[in-house]
Short mmCIF file of C-alpha atoms in Angstrom, two decimals:
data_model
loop_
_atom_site.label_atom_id
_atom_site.label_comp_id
_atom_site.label_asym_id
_atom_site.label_seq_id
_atom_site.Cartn_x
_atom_site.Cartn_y
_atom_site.Cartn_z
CA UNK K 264 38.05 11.65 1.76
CA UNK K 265 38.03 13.94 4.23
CA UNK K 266 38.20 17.10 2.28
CA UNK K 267 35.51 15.50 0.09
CA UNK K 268 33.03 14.64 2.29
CA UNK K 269 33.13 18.56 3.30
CA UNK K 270 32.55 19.64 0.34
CA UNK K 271 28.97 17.85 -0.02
CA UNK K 272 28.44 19.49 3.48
CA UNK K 273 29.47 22.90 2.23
CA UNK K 274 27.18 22.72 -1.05
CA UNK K 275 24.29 21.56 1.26
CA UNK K 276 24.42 24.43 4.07
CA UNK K 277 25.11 26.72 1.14
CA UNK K 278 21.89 25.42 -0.65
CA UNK K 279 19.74 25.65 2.50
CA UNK K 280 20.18 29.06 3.38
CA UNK K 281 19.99 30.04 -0.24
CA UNK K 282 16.69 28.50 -0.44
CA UNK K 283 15.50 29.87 2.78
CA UNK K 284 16.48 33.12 1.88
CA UNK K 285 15.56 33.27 -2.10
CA UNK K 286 13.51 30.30 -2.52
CA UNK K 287 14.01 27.42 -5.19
CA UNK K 288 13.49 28.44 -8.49
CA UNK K 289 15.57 31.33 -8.24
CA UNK K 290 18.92 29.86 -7.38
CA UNK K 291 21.27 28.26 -10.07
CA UNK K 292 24.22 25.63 -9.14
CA UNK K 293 26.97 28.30 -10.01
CA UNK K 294 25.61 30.44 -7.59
CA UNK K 295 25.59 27.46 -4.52
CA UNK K 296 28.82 25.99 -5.53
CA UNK K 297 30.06 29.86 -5.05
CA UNK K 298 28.38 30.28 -1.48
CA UNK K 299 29.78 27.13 -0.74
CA UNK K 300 33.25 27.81 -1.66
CA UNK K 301 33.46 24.40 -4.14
CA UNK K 302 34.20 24.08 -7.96
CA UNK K 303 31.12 24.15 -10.06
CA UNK K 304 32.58 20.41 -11.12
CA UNK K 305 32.61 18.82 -7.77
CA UNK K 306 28.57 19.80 -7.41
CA UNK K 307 27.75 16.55 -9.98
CA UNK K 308 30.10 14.45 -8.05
CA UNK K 309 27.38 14.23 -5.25
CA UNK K 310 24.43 15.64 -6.66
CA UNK K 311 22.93 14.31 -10.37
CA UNK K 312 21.07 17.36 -10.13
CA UNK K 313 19.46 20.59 -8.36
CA UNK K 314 16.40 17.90 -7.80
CA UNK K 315 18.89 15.76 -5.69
CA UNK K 316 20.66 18.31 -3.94
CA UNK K 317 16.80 19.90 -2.79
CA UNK K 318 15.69 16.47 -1.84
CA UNK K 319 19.10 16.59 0.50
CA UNK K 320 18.76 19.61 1.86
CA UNK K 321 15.26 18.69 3.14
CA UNK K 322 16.37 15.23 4.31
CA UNK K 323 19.13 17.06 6.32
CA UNK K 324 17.03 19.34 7.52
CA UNK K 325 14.35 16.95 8.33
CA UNK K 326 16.83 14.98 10.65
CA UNK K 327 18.03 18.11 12.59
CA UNK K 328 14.09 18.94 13.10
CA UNK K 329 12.85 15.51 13.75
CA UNK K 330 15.48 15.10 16.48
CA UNK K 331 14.44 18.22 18.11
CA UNK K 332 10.56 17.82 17.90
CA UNK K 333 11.64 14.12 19.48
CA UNK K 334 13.67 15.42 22.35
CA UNK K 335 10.56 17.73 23.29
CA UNK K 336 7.69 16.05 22.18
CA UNK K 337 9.08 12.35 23.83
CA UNK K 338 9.80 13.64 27.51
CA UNK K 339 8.96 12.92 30.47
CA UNK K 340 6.92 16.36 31.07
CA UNK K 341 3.36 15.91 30.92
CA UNK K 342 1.76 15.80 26.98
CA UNK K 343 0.44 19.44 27.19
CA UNK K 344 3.60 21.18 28.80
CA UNK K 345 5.51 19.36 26.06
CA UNK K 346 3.23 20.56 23.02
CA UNK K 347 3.85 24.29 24.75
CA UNK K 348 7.70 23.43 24.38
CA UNK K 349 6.82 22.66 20.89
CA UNK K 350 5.90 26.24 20.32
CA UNK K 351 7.98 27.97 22.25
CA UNK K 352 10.83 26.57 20.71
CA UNK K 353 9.72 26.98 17.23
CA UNK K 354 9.54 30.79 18.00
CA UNK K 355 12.61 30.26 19.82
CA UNK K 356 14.07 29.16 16.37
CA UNK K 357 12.21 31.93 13.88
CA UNK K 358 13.76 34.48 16.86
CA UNK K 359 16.94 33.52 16.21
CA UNK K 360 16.82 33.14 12.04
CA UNK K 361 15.38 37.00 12.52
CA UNK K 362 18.59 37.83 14.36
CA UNK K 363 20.82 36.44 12.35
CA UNK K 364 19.71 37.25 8.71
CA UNK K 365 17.31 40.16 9.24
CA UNK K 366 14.33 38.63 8.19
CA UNK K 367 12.36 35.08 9.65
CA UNK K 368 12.49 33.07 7.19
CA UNK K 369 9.68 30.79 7.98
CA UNK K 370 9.61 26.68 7.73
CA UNK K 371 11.40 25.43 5.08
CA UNK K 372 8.94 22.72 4.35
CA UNK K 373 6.38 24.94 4.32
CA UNK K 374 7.92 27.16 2.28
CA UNK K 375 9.03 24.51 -0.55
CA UNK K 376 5.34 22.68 -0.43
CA UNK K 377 4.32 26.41 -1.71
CA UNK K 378 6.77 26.85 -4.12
CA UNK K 379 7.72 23.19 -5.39
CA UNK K 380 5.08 20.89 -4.66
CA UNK K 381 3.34 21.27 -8.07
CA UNK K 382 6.39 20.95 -10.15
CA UNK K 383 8.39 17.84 -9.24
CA UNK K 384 7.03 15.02 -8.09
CA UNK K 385 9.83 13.33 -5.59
CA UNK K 386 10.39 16.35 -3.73
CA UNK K 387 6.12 16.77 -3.40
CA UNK K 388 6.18 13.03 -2.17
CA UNK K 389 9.47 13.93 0.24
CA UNK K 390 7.60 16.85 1.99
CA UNK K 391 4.20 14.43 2.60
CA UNK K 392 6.09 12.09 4.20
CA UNK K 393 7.81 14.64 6.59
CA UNK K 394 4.56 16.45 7.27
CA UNK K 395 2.77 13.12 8.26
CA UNK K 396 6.02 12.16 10.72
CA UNK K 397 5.03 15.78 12.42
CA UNK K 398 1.68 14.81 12.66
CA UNK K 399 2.37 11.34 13.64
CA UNK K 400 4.65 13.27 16.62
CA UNK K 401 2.02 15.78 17.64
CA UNK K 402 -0.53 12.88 17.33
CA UNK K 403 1.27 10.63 19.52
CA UNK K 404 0.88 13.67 22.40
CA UNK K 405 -2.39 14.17 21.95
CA UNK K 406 -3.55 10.69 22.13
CA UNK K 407 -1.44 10.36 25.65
CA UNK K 408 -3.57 13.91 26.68
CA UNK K 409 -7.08 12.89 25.48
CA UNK K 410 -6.07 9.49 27.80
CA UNK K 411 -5.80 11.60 30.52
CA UNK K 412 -8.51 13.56 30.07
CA UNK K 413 -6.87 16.85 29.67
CA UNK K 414 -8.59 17.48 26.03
CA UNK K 415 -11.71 16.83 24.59
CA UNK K 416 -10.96 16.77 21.01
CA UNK K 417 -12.73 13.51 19.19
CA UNK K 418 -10.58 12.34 16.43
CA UNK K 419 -7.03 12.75 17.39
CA UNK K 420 -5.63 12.55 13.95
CA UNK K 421 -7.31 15.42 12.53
CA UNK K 422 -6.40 17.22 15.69
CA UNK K 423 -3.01 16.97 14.85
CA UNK K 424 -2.98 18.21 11.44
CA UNK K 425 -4.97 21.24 12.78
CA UNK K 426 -2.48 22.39 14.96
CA UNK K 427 0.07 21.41 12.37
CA UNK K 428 -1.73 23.24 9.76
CA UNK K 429 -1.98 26.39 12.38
CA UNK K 430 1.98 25.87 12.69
CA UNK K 431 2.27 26.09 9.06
CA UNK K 432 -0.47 29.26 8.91
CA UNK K 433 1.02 31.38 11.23
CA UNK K 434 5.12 30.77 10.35
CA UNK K 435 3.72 31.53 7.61
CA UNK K 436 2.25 35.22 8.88
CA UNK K 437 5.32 35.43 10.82
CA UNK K 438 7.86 35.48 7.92
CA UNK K 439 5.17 37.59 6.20
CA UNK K 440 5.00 40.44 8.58
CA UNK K 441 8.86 39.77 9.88
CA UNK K 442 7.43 39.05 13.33
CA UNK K 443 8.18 36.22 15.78
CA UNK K 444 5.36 37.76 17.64
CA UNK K 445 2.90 36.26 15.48
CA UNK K 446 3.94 33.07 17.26
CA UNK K 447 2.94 33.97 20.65
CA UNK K 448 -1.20 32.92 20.09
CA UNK K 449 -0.04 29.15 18.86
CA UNK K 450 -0.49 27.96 22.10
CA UNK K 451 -4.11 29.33 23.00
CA UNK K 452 -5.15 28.05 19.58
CA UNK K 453 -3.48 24.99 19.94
CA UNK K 454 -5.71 24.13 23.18
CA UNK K 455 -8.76 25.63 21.56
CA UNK K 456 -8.20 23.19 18.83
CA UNK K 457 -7.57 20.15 20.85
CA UNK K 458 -10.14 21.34 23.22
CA UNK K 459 -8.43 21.46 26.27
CA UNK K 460 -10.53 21.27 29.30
CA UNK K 461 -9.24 23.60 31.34
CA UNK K 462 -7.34 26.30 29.14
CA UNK K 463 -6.32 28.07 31.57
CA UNK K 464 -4.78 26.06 34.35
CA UNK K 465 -3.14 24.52 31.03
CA UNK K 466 -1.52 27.70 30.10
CA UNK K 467 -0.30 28.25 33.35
CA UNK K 468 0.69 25.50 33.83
CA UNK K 469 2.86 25.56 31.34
CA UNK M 6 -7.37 51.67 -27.33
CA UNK M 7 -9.69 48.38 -27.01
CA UNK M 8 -6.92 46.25 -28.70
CA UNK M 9 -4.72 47.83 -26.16
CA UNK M 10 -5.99 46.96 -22.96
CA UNK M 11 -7.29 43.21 -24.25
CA UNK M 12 -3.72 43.17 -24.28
CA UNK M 13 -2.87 44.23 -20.26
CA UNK M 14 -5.73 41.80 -19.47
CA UNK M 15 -4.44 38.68 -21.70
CA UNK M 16 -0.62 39.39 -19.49
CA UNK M 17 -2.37 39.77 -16.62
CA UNK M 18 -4.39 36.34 -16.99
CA UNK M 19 -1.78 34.54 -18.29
CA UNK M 20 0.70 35.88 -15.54
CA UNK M 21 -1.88 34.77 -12.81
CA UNK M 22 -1.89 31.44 -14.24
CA UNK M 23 2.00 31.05 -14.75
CA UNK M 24 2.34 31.96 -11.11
CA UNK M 25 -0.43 29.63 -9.55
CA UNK M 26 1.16 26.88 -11.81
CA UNK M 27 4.94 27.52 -11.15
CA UNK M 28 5.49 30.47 -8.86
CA UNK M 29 7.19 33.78 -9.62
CA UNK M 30 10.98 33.34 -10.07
CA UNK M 31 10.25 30.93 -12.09
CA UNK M 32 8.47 32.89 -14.92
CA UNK M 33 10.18 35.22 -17.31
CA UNK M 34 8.74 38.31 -19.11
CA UNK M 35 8.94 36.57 -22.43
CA UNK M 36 7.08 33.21 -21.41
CA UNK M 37 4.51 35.07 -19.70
CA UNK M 38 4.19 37.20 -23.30
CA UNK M 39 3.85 33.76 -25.53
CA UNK M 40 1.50 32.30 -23.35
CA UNK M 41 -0.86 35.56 -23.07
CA UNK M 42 -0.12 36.30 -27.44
CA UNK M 43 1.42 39.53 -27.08
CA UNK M 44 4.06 40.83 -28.86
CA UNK M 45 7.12 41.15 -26.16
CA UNK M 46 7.34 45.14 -26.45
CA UNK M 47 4.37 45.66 -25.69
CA UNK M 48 4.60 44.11 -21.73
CA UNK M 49 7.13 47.45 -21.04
CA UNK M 50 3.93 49.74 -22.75
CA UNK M 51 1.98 48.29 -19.37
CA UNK M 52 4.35 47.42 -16.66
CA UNK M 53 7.56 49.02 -15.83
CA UNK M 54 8.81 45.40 -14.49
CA UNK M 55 8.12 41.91 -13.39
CA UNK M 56 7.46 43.48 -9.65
CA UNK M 57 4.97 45.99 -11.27
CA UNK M 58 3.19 42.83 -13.02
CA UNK M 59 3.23 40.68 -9.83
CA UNK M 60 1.78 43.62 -7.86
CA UNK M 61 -1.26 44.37 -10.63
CA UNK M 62 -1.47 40.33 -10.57
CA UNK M 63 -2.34 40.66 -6.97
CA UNK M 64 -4.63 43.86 -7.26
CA UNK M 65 -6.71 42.10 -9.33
CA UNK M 66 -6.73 39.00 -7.80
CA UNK M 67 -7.57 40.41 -4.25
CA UNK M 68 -10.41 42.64 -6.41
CA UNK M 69 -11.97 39.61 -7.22
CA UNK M 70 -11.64 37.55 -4.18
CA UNK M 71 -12.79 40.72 -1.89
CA UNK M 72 -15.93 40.60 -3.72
CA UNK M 73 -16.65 36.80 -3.49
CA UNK M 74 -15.76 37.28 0.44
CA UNK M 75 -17.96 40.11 0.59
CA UNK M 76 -20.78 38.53 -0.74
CA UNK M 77 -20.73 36.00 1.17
CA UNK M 78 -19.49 37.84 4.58
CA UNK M 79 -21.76 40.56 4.73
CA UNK M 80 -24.80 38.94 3.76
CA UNK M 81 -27.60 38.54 6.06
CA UNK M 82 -27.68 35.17 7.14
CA UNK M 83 -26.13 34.36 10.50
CA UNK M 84 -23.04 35.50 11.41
CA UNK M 85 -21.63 31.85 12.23
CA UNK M 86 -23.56 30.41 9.08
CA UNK M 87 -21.35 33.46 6.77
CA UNK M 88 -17.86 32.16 7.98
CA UNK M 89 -19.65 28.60 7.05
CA UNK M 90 -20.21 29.62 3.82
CA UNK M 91 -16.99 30.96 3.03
CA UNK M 92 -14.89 28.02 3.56
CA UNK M 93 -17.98 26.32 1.55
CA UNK M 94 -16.83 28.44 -1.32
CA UNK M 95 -12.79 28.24 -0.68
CA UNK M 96 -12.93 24.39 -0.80
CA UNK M 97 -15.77 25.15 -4.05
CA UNK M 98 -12.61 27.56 -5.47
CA UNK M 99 -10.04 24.74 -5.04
CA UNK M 100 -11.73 21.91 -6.10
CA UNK M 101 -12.61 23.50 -9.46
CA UNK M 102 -9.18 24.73 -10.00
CA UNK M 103 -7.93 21.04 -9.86
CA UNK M 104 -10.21 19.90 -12.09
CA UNK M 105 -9.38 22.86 -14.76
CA UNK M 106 -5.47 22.15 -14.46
CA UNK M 107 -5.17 18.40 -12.47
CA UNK M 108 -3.83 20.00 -9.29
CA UNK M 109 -4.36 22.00 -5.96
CA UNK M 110 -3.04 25.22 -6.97
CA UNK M 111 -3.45 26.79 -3.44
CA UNK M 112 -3.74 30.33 -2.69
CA UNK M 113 -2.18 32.62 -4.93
CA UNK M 114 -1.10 35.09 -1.81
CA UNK M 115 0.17 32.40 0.21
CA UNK M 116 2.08 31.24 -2.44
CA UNK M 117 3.86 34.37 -2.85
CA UNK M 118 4.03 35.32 0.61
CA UNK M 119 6.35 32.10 1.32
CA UNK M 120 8.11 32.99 -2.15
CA UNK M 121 8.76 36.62 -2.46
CA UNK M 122 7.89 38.61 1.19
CA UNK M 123 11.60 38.16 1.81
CA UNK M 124 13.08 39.19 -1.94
CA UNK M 125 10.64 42.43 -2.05
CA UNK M 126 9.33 44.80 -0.14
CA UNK M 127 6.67 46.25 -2.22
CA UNK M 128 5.05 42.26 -2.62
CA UNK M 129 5.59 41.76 1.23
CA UNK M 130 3.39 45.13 1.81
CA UNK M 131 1.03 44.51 -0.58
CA UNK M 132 0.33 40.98 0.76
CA UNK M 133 0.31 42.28 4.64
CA UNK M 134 -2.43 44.48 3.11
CA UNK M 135 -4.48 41.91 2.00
CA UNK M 136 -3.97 39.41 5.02
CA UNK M 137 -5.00 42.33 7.17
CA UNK M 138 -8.12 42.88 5.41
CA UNK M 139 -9.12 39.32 5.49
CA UNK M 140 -8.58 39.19 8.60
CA UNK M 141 -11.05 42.48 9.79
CA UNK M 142 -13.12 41.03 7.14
CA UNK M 143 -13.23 38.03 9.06
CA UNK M 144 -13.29 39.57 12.44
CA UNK M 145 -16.37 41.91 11.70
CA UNK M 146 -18.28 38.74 11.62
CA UNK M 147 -16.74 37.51 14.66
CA UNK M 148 -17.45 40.32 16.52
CA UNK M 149 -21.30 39.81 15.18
CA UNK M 150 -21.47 36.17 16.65
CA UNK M 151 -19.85 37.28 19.65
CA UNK M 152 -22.40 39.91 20.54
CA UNK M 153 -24.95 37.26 19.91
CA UNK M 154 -23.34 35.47 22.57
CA UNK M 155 -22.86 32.03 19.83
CA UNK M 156 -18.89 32.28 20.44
CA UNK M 157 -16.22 32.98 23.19
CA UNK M 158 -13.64 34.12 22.05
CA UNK M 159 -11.93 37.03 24.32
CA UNK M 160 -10.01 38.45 21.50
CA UNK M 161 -11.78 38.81 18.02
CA UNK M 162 -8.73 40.11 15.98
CA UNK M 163 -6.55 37.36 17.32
CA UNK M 164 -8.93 34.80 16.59
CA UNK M 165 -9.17 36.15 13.02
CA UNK M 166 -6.02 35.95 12.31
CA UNK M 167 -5.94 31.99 13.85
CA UNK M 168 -8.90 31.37 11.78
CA UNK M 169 -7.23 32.99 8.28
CA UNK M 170 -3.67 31.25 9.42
CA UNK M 171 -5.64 27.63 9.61
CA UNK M 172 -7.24 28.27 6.55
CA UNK M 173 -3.85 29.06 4.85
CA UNK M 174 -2.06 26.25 6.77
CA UNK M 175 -4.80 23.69 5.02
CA UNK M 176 -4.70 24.73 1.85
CA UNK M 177 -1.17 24.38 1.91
CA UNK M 178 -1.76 21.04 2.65
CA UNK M 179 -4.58 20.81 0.19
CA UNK M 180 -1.90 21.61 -2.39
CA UNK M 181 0.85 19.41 -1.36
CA UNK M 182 -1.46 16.19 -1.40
CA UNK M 183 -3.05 17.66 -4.31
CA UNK M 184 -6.99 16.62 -1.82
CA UNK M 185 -9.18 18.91 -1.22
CA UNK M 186 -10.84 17.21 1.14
CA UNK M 187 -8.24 18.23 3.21
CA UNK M 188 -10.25 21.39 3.38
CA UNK M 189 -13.14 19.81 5.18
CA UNK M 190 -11.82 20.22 9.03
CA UNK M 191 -11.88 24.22 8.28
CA UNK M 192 -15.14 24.77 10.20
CA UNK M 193 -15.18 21.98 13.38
CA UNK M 194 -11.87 24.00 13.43
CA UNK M 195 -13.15 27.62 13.22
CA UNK M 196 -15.28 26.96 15.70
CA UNK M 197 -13.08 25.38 18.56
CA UNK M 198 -10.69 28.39 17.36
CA UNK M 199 -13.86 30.53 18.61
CA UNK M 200 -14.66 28.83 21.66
CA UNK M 201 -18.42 28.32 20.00
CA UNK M 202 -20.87 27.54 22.38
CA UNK M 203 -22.59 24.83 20.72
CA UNK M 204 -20.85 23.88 18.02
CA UNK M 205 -22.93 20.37 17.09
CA UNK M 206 -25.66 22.79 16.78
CA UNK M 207 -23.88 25.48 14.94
CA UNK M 208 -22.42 22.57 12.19
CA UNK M 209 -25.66 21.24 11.84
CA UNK M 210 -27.51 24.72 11.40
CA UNK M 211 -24.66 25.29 8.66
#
């Protein structure tokens, strides 16, 4: 059992960084089980199909993210300084993809909506419901922020898809131009957005 | 020689389409020549590869778009009433697109940025061309409004580029929940991005 279950872990980091580094489409299952050091035979013993093994790979990922956007975005720091963290650990992140494979390779999710969202259905649905737990998250910190008068920003739900949507926008820039740099303005817009009401102590503060 | 390029212009259109509807790894040389009715030798007469068709793909489709942005950019309405208008026309663009093929096909160079930047250089430069002259396309304006004194924005290039980025990051999500109403926060977002000065009166002047 032991060696089994590994194998299902092997084909799935295999098939994540073969999508973030190619994309979808272009990837066959000889090529995964390959990368992942498996027989081409075990891949239909846990996965009915390159559908199933996508829809996987983004529920994995989705679990490592969601805990990570929970441990900042549920502290105790105050809401802006934790939206801040937010940022500066999604560069953090695309910083560290950069090092280690030469290139950023953006968000997933982002990347698949692009690329999939029009052809399958499931995996269209799968991505929805991850992007609405992000803005749920972000949400969540804005309503605490606008309660405490620190922004101004009227409707809190489209608030968060904005800065969501200006996550997505410039990730998307960043793997673009191969440049974490492009991350740096996310927090200036992000305030701007929300309509903080005092930018600048905010910034400093954080 | 008329038969002949009715020829590189049915590839080209049918190529366009083949990518908006399923991306570029996806496609190969010989379904893009059955959908567009040409004869399969004929695509190496007019394109050396698939790169050299993606590339022409995007030539053209940035020809067109430039001049839709231009007309609408450097007209002579207000500056803050132009950058209305062209969000007008991009939610206008999508919204008839999903009604000619049932979904949100997106933006064809956002698409491919998040598909191919990484697999080819000569895509990724091509698109960094493009992005950058959207965004001095957009920041010419911005510069206008600013000298008018209507927005506050320290930094007109960087709040180009955080205008162009939001406006990728919602079509994006305009395509992956196939609504294009999830275009309609572009301008209350522009202008916070801008740091208008009165932006009730600059939506309702719009």
């Amino acid at each position: 059992m032991g060696r089994t279950s590994d194998a299902r872990e092997k084909i799935l980091s295999a098939a994540q960084s073969l999508i973030e580094l190619r994309g979808y489409s272009a990837l066959g299952v000889a090529e995964i089980c390959k990368a992942a050091g498996v027989p081409k035979g075990s891949f239909y013993y846990f996965f009915e199909s390159k559908e199933a093994l996508a829809l996987a790979v983004l529920d994995e990922h989705w679990d490592t993210q969601k805990s990570a956007w929970a441990r900042v975005l549920n502290s105790d720091e105050e809401p802006l300084r934790r939206l801040y963290r937010l940022f500066e650990e999604t560069e953090a992140g695309q910083r560290a993809g950069q090092q280690s494979c030469g290139t950023v390779s953006g968000c997933l999710f982002g990347n698949l909506s692009l690329e999939m969202s029009n052809h399958t259905e499931p995996i269209r649905t799968r991505l929805q419901e991850i992007f609405d737990a992000q803005v749920e998250m972000v949400e969540s910190v804005i309503t605490e922020a606008r309660a405490r008068e620190e922004v101004t920003t009227p409707d809190t739900r489209e608030a968060a898809r904005a800065v969501v949507a200006q996550l997505e926008g410039q990730v998307l820039f960043a793997k673009l131009y191969n440049n974490t740099r492009r991350l740096s303005p996310l927090w200036a817009n992000c305030l701007a957005l929300l309509g903080a009401r005092a930018p600048q102590e905010a910034v400093a503060g954080a």
